[in-house]
Tab-separated table of C-alpha atoms in Angstrom:
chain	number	residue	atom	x	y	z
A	225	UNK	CA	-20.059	11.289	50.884
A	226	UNK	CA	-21.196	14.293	48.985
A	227	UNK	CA	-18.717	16.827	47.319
A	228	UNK	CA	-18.737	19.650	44.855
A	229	UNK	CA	-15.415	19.978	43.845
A	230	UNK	CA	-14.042	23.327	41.489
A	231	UNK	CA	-12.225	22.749	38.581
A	232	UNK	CA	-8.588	23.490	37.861
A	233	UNK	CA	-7.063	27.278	37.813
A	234	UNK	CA	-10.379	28.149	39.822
A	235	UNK	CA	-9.583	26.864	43.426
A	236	UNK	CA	-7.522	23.633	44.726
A	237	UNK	CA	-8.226	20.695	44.341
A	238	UNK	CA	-8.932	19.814	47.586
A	239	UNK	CA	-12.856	18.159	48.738
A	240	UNK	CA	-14.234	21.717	50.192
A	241	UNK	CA	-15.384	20.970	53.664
A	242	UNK	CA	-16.625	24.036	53.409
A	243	UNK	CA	-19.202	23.561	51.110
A	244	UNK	CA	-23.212	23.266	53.455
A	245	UNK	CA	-22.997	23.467	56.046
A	246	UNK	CA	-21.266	23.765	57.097
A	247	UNK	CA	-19.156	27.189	54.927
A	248	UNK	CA	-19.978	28.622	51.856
A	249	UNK	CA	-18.836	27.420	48.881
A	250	UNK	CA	-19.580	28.738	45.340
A	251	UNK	CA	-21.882	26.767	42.752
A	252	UNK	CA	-22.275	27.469	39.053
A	253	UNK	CA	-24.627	25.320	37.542
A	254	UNK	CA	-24.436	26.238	34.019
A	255	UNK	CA	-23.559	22.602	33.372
A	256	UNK	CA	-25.699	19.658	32.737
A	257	UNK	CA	-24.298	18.289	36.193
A	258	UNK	CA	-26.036	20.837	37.979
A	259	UNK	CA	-24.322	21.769	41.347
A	260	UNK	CA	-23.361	19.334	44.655
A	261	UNK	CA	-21.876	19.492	47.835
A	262	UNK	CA	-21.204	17.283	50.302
A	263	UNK	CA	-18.254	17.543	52.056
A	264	UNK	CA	-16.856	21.687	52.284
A	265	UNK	CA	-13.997	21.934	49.838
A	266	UNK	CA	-11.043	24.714	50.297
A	267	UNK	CA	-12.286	28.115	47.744
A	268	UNK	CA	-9.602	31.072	48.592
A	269	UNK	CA	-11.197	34.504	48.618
A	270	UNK	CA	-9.756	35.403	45.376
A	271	UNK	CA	-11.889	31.569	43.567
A	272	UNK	CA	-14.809	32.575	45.851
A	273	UNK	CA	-14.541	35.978	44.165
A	274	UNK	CA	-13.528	35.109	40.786
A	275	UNK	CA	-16.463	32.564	40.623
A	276	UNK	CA	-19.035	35.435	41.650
A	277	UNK	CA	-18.125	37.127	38.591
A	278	UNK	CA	-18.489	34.456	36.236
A	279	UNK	CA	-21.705	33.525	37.654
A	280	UNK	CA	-23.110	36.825	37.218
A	281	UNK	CA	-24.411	36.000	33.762
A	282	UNK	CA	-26.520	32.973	34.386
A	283	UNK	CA	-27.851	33.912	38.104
A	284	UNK	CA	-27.440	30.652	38.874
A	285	UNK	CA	-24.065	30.635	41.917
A	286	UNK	CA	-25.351	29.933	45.030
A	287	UNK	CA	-22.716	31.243	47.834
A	288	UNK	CA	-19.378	30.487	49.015
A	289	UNK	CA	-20.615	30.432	52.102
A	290	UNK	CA	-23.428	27.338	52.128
A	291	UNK	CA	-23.456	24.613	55.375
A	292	UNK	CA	-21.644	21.333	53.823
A	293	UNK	CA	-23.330	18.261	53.649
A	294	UNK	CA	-21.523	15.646	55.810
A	295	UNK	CA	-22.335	12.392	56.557
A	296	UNK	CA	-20.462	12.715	59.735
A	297	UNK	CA	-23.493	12.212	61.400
A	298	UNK	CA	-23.681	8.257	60.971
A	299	UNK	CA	-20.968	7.890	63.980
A	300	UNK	CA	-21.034	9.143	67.185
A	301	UNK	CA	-17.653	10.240	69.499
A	302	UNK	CA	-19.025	8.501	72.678
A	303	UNK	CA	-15.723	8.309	74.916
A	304	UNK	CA	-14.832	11.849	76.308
A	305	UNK	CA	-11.321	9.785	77.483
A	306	UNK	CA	-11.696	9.922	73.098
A	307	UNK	CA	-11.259	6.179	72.659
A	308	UNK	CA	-12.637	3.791	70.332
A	309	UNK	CA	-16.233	2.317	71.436
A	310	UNK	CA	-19.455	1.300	69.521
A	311	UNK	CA	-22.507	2.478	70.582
A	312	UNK	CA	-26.075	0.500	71.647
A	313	UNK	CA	-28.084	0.742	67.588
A	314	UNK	CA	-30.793	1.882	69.040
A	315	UNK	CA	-29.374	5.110	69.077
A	316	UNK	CA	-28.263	5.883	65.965
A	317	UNK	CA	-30.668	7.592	63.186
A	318	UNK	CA	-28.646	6.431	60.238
A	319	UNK	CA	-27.044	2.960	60.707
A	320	UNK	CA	-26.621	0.002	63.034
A	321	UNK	CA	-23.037	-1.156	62.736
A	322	UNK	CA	-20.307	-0.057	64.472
A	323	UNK	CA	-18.742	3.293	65.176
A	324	UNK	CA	-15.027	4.571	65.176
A	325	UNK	CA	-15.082	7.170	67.758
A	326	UNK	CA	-15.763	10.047	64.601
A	327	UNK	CA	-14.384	13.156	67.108
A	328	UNK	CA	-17.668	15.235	66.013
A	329	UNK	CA	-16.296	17.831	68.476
A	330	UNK	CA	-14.402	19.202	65.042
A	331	UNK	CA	-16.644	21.815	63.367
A	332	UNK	CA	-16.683	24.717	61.385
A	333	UNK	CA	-18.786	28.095	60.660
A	334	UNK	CA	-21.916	28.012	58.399
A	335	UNK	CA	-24.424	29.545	56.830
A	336	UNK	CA	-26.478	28.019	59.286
A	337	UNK	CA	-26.654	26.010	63.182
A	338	UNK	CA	-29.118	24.085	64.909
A	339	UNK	CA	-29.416	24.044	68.015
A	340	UNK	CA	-32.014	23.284	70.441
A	341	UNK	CA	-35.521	24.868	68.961
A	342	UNK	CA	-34.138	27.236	66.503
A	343	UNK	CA	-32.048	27.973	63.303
A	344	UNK	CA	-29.575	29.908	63.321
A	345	UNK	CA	-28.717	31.546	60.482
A	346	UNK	CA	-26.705	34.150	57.972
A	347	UNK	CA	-29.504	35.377	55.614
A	348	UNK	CA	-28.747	35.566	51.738
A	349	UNK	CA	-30.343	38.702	51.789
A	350	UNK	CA	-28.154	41.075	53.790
A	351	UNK	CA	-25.881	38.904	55.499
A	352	UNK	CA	-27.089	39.594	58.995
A	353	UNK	CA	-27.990	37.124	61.749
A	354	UNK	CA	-31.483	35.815	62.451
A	355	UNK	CA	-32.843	32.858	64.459
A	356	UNK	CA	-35.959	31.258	63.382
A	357	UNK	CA	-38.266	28.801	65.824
A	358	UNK	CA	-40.151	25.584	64.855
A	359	UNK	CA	-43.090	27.825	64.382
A	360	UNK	CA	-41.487	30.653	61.758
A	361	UNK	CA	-41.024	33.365	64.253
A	362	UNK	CA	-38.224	34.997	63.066
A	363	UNK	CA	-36.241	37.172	65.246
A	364	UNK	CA	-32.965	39.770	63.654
A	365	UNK	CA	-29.605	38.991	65.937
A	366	UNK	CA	-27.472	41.302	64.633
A	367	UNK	CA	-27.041	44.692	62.566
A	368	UNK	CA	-23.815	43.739	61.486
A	369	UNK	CA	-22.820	41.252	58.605
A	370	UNK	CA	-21.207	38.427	58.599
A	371	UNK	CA	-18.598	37.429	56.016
A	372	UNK	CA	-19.337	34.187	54.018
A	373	UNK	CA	-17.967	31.791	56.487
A	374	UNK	CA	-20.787	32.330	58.300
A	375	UNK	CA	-21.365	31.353	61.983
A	376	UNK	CA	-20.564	29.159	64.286
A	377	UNK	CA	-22.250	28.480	68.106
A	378	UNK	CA	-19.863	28.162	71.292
A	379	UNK	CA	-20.456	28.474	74.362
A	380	UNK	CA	-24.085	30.276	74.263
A	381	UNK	CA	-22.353	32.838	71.842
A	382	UNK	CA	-22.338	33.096	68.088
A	383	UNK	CA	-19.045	33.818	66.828
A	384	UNK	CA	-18.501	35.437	63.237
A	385	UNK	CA	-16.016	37.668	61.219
A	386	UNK	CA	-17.582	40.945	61.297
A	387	UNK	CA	-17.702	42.039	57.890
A	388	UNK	CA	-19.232	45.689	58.930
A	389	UNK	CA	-16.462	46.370	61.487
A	390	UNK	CA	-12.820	45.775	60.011
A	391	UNK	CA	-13.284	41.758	59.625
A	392	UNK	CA	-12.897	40.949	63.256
A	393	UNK	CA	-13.689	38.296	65.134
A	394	UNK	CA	-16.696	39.189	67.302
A	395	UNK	CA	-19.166	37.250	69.056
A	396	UNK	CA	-22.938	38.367	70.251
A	397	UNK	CA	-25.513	35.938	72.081
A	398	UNK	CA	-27.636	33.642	70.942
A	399	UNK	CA	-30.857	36.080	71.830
A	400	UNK	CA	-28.687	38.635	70.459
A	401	UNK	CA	-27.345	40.929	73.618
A	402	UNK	CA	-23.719	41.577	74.159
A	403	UNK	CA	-22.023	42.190	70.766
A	404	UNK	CA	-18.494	41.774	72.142
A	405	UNK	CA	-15.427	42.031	70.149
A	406	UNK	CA	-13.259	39.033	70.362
A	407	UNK	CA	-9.821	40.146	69.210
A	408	UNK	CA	-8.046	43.403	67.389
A	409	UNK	CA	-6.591	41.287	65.091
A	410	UNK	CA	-7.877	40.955	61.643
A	411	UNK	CA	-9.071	37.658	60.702
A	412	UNK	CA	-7.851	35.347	57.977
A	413	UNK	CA	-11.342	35.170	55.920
A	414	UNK	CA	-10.819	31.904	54.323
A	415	UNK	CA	-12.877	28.755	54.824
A	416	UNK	CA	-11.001	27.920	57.529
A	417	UNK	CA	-10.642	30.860	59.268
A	418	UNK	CA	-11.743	29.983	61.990
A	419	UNK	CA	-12.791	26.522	63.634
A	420	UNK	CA	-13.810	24.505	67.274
A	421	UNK	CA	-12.385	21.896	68.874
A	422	UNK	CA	-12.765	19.792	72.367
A	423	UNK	CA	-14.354	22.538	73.804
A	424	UNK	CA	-12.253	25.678	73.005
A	425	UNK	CA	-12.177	28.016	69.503
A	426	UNK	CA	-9.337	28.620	67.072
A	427	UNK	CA	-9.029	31.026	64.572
A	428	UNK	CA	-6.230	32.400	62.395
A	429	UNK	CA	-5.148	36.139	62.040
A	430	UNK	CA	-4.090	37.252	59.089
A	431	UNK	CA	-0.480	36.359	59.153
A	432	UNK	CA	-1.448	32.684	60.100
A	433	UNK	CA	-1.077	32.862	63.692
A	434	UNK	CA	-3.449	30.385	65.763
A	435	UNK	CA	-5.382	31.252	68.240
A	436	UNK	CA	-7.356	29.610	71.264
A	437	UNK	CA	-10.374	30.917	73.394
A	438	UNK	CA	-11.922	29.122	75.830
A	439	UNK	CA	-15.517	28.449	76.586
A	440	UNK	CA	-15.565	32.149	78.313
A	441	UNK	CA	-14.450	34.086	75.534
A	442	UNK	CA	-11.440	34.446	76.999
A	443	UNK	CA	-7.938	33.495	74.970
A	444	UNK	CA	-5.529	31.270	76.499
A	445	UNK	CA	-2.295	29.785	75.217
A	446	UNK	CA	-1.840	26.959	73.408
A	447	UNK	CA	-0.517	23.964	74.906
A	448	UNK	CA	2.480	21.976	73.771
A	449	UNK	CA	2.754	20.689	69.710
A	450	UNK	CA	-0.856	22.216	69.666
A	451	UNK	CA	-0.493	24.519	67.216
A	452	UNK	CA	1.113	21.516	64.785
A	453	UNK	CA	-1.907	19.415	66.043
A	454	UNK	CA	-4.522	21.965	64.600
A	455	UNK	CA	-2.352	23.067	61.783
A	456	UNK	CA	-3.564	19.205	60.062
A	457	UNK	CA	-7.031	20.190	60.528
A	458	UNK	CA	-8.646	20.953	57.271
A	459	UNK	CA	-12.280	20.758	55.732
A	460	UNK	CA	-10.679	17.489	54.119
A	461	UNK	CA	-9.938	15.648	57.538
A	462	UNK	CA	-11.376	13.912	59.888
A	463	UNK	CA	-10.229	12.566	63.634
A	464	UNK	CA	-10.926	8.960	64.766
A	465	UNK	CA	-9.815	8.793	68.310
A	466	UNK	CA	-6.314	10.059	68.059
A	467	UNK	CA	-6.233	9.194	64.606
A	468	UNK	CA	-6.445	12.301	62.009
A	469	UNK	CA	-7.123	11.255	58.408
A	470	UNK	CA	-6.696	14.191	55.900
A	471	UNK	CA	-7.182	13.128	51.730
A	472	UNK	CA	-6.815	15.337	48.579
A	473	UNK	CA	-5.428	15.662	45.376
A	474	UNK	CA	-2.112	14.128	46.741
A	475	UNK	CA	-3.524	10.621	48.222
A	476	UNK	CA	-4.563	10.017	51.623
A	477	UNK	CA	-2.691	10.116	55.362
A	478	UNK	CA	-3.031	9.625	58.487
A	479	UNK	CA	-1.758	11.728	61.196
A	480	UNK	CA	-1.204	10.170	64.582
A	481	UNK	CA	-2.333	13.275	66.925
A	482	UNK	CA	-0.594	12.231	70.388
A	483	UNK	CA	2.877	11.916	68.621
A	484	UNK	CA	2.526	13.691	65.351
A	485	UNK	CA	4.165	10.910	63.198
A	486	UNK	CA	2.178	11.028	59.404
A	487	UNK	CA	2.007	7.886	57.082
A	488	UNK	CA	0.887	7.853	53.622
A	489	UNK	CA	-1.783	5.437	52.678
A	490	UNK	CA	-2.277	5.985	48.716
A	491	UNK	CA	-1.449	8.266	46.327
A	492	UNK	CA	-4.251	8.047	44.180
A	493	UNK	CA	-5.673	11.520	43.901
A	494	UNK	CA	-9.147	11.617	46.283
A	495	UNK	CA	-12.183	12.858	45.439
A	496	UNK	CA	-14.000	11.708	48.746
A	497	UNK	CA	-13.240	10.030	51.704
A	498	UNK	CA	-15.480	7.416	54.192
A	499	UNK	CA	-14.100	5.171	57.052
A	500	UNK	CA	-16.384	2.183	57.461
A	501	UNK	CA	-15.467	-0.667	60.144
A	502	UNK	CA	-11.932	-2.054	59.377
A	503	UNK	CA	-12.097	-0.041	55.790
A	504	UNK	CA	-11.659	3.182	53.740
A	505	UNK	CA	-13.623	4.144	51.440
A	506	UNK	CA	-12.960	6.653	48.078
A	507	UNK	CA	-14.213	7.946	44.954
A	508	UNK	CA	-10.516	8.295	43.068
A	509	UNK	CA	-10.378	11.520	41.399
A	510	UNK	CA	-8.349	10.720	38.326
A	511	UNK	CA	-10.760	7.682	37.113
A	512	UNK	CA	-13.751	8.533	38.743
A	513	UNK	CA	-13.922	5.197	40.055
A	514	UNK	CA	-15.214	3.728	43.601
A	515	UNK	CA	-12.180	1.871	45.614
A	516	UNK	CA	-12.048	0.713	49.059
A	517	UNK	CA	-8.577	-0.152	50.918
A	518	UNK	CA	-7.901	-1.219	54.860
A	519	UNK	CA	-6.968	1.392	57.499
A	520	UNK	CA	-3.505	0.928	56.931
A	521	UNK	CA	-3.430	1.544	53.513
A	522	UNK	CA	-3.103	-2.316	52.464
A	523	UNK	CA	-5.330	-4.529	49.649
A	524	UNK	CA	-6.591	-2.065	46.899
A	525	UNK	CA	-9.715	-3.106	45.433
A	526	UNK	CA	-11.753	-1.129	42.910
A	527	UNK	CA	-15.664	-1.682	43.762
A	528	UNK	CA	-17.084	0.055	41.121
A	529	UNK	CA	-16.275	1.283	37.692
A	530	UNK	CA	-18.970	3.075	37.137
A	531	UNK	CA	-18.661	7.321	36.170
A	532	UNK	CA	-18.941	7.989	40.147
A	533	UNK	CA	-18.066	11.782	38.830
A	534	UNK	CA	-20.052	14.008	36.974
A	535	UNK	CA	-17.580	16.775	35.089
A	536	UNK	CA	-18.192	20.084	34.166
A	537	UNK	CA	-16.801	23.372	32.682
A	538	UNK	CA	-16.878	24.560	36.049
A	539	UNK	CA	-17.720	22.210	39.075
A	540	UNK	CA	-17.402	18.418	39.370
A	541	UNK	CA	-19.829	16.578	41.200
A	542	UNK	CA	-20.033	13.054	43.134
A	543	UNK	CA	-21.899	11.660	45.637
A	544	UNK	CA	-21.295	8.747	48.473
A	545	UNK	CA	-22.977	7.781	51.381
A	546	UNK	CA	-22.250	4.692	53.582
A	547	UNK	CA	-25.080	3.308	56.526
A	548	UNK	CA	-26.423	0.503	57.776
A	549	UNK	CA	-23.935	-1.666	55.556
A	550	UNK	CA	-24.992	-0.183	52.403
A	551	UNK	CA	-23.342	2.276	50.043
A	552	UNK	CA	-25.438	4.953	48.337
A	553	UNK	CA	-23.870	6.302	45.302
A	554	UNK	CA	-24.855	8.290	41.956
A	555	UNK	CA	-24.562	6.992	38.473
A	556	UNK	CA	-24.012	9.571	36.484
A	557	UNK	CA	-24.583	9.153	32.229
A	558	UNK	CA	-23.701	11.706	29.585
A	559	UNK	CA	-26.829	14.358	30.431
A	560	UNK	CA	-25.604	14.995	33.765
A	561	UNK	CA	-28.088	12.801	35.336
A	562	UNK	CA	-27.873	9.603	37.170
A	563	UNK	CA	-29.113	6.471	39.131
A	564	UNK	CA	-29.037	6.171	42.429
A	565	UNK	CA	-27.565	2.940	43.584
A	566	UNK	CA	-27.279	0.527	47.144
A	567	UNK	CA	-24.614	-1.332	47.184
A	568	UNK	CA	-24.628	-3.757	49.750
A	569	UNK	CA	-20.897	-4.096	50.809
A	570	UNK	CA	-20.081	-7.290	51.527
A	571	UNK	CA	-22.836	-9.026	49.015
A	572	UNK	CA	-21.443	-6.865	46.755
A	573	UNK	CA	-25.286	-6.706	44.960
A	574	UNK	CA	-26.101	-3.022	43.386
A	575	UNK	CA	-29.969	-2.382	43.424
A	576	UNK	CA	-31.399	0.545	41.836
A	577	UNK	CA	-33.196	2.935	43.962
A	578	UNK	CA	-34.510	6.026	41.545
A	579	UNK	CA	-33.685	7.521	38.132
A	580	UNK	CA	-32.920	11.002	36.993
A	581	UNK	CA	-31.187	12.100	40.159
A	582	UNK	CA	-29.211	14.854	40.585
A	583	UNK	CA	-28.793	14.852	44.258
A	584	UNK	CA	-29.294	13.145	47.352
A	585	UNK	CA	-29.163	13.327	51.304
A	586	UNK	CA	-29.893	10.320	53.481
A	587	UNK	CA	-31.563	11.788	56.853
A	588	UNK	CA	-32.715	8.902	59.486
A	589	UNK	CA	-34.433	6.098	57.223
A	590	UNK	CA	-35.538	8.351	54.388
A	591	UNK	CA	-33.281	9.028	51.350
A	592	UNK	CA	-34.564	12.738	50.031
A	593	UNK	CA	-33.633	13.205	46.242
A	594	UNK	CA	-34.031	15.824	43.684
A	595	UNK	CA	-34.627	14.753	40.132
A	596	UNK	CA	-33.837	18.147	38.520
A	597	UNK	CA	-32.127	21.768	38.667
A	598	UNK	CA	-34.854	23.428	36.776
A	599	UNK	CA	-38.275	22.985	37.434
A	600	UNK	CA	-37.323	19.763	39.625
A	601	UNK	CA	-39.344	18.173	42.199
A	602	UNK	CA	-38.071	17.180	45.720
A	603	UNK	CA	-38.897	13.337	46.801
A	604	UNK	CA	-38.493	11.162	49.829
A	605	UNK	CA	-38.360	6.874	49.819
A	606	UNK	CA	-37.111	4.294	52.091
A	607	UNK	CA	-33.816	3.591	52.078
A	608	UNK	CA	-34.988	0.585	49.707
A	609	UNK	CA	-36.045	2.857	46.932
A	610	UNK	CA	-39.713	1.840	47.986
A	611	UNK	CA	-42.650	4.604	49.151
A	612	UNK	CA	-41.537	7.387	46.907
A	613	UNK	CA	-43.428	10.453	47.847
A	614	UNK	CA	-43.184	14.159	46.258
A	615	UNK	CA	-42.185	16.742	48.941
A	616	UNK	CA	-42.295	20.236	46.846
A	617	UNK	CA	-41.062	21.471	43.271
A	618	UNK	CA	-38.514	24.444	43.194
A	619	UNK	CA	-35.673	25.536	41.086
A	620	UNK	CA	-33.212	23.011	43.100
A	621	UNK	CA	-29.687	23.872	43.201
A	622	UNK	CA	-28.488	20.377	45.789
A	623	UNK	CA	-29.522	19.142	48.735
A	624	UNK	CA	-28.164	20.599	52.288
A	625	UNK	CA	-28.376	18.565	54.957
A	626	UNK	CA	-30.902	16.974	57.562
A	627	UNK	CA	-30.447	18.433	61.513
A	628	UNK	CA	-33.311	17.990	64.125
A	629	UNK	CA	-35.962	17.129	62.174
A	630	UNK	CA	-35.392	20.053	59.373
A	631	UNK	CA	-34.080	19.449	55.726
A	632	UNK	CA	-32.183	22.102	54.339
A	633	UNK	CA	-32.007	22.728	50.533
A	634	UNK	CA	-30.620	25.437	48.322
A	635	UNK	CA	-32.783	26.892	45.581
A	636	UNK	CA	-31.473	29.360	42.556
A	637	UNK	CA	-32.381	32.800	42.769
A	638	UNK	CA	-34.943	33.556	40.077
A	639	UNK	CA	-35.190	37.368	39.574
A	640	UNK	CA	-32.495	40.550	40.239
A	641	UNK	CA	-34.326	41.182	43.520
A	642	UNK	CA	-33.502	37.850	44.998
A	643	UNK	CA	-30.077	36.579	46.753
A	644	UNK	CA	-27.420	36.660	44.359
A	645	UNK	CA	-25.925	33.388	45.820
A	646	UNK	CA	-29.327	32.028	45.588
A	647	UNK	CA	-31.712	31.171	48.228
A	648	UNK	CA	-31.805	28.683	51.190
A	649	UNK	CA	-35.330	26.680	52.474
A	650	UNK	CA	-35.812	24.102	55.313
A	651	UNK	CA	-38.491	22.055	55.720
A	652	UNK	CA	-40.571	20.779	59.156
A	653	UNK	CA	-40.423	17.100	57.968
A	654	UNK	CA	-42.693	15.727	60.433
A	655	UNK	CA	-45.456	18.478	59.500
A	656	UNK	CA	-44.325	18.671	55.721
A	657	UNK	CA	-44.012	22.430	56.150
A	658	UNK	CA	-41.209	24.538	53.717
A	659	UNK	CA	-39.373	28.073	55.206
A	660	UNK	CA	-37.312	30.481	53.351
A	661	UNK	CA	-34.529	31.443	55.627
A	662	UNK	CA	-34.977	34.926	54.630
């Protein structure tokens, strides 16, 4: 799992689900560690805000806003009675062991969705919503902005705080007709503003009240211990059947969802989470160190002692990927750089896969890798480090995310007339062919 995590005084410590892809999250890469995200982490305004201005001499912050990389994608919730199943292997683009009933029907705003044949997408430029085809036609959605959560897709609508009218939850359609206002209330315009869920959409109001439309647009009431059932949801947690695991500076629990009872599992201070079969999986926080523990908490056992953690004056960065029985990891050494490691988990045998990574997303059977921040080059390679192949050379900030056959990258802006936050590409993988989402 893949996190950019801010440092102390500047936001919480907290993995920021909001980070690509998820949200935006802010990235200053005047370190030697250059910038990651995986998994969104929590920014307030005010971080979001106060890292803009500290950024402003480098021109190197990307957004608070950017899609976070998950890995979410290596499960699949295949009960809609949300039980526990596995699925045929067949099916799966990332692994062939068993799933845990991930409840993928959890998501949150972005920068930018896929779905179906197009993109959709907040640009960098002026904040307003575009959709972009397979083919680069590019059609404008929207001449209002959206604030730096971004959007999210529900129900053939696109839902976003309207930044141009009061910060307001409004929604317009997907070939951008009907521009409807949602609610009067003024959103709370955090990361987790506003969320979906089974089917319906949450959001906050500024005083912290919940919220709950239906697929129609249309709010209806919250049922019974609801609102305490969403109030655990966080860019830090996610729901296995009815089993809600939420991690952090404070350890890791687990929440049971039908009858609200919490247990603590650790207290070690988490810098990323993974559930794998009959296992958890973390990168602790305090030692930087790879440790792996059963569901309920029991046998401890450190895995790796290896600097999992890359610190900086301003963002930490780690990296952690599980599929197919194999662990994918970073190695990071005193110049910010690393080695990107398998380690097969039950052999326990670490192979090295490339050198002089910075960041990493594992998409189907490819691992795609940047090797630098300035002037770096973006490869691809099997998942056994073999068939290494250049893809393009940019000023990389990290790697996004893979969705429907597009990889998503950020790049830093360059000049005064390009994004602030920096800029955002995806790639046609199949046809090796790079987009701006402009």
């Amino acid at each position: 799992m893949k996190i950019m995590r801010r440092k102390k005084g500047l936001s919480k410590l907290p993995e920021i689900r909001a980070g690509i892809i998820a949200a935006f999250v802010v990235f200053l890469i005047g370190i030697s560690c250059g910038v990651l995200i995986f998994q969104r982490n929590f920014i307030s305004k005010a971080a979001a805000q106060s890292a803009e201005s500290s950024a402003k001499g480098n021109k190197i912050a990307l957004s608070p806003y950017l899609n976070s990389l998950t890995n979410d994608e290596i499960y699949r919730y295949t009960d809609e009675n949300n039980s526990l199943e596995t699925w045929d292997e067949k099916e799966d683009e990332n692994t062939k062991d068993e799933a845990f009933g991930l409840d993928k029907s959890l998501s949150y705003p972005g920068l930018y969705q896929v779905e179906g044949n197009y993109v959709y997408y907040v640009s960098p430029y002026d904040f307003k919503i575009y959709k972009i085809s397979g083919n680069g036609k590019r059609i404008k959605l929207s001449e209002d902005k959206a604030d730096y959560n971004g959007i999210l897709l529900h129900g053939g609508w696109i839902y976003f705080i309207n930044s141009s009218k009061g910060e307001k939850l409004y929604r317009v359609r997907t070939d951008g007709k009907d521009m409807i206002k949602v609610s009067e209330d003024k959103m709370r315009t955090s990361f987790e503003g506003f969320f979906k869920w089974k089917g319906s959409l949450y959001y906050y109001d500024e005083y912290m009240g919940i919220h709950k439309i239906d697929e129609t647009g249309k709010e209806v009431e919250l049922g019974a211990g609801e609102r305490n059932t969403v109030l655990n949801f966080s860019y830090s947690s996610k729901i296995y059947g009815n089993i809600l695991y939420k991690w952090g500076p404070d350890g890791i629990a687990k929440v049971d969802l039908e009858y609200g009872k919490e247990i603590k599992l650790i207290d070690d201070p988490v810098y990323s989470f993974q559930l794998y079969r009959d296992r958890i999986y973390y990168i602790n926080y305090k030692n930087h160190n790879l440790y792996s523990i059963t569901s309920d908490g029991k046998d401890k056992v450190r895995l790796i002692d290896d600097e999992l953690i890359c610190e900086g004056p301003d963002y930490d960065t780690g990296n952690m990927v599980i599929s197919d029985g194999l662990l994918y990891y970073i190695k990071y050494n005193e110049s910010g750089t690393g080695e990107l490691y398998s380690l097969h988990i039950e052999s326990g045998k670490r192979t090295v896969l490339a050198k002089d990574v910075k960041d990493f997303k594992l998409y189907g059977d490819k691992l795609y890798y940047i090797d630098g921040i300035e002037f770096g080059k973006l490869y691809n390679m099997k998942k056994d480090g073999t068939d290494k192949g250049e893809l393009t050379s940019n000023y990389f900030t990290y790697m996004l995310e893979g969705q429907n056959g597009f990889l998503f990258y950020g790049v830093k802006s360059q000049t005064d007339d390009e994004p602030y936050y920096g800029k955002i590409f995806m790639m046609d993988i199949k046809n090796n062919i790079e987009r701006e989402l402009k």
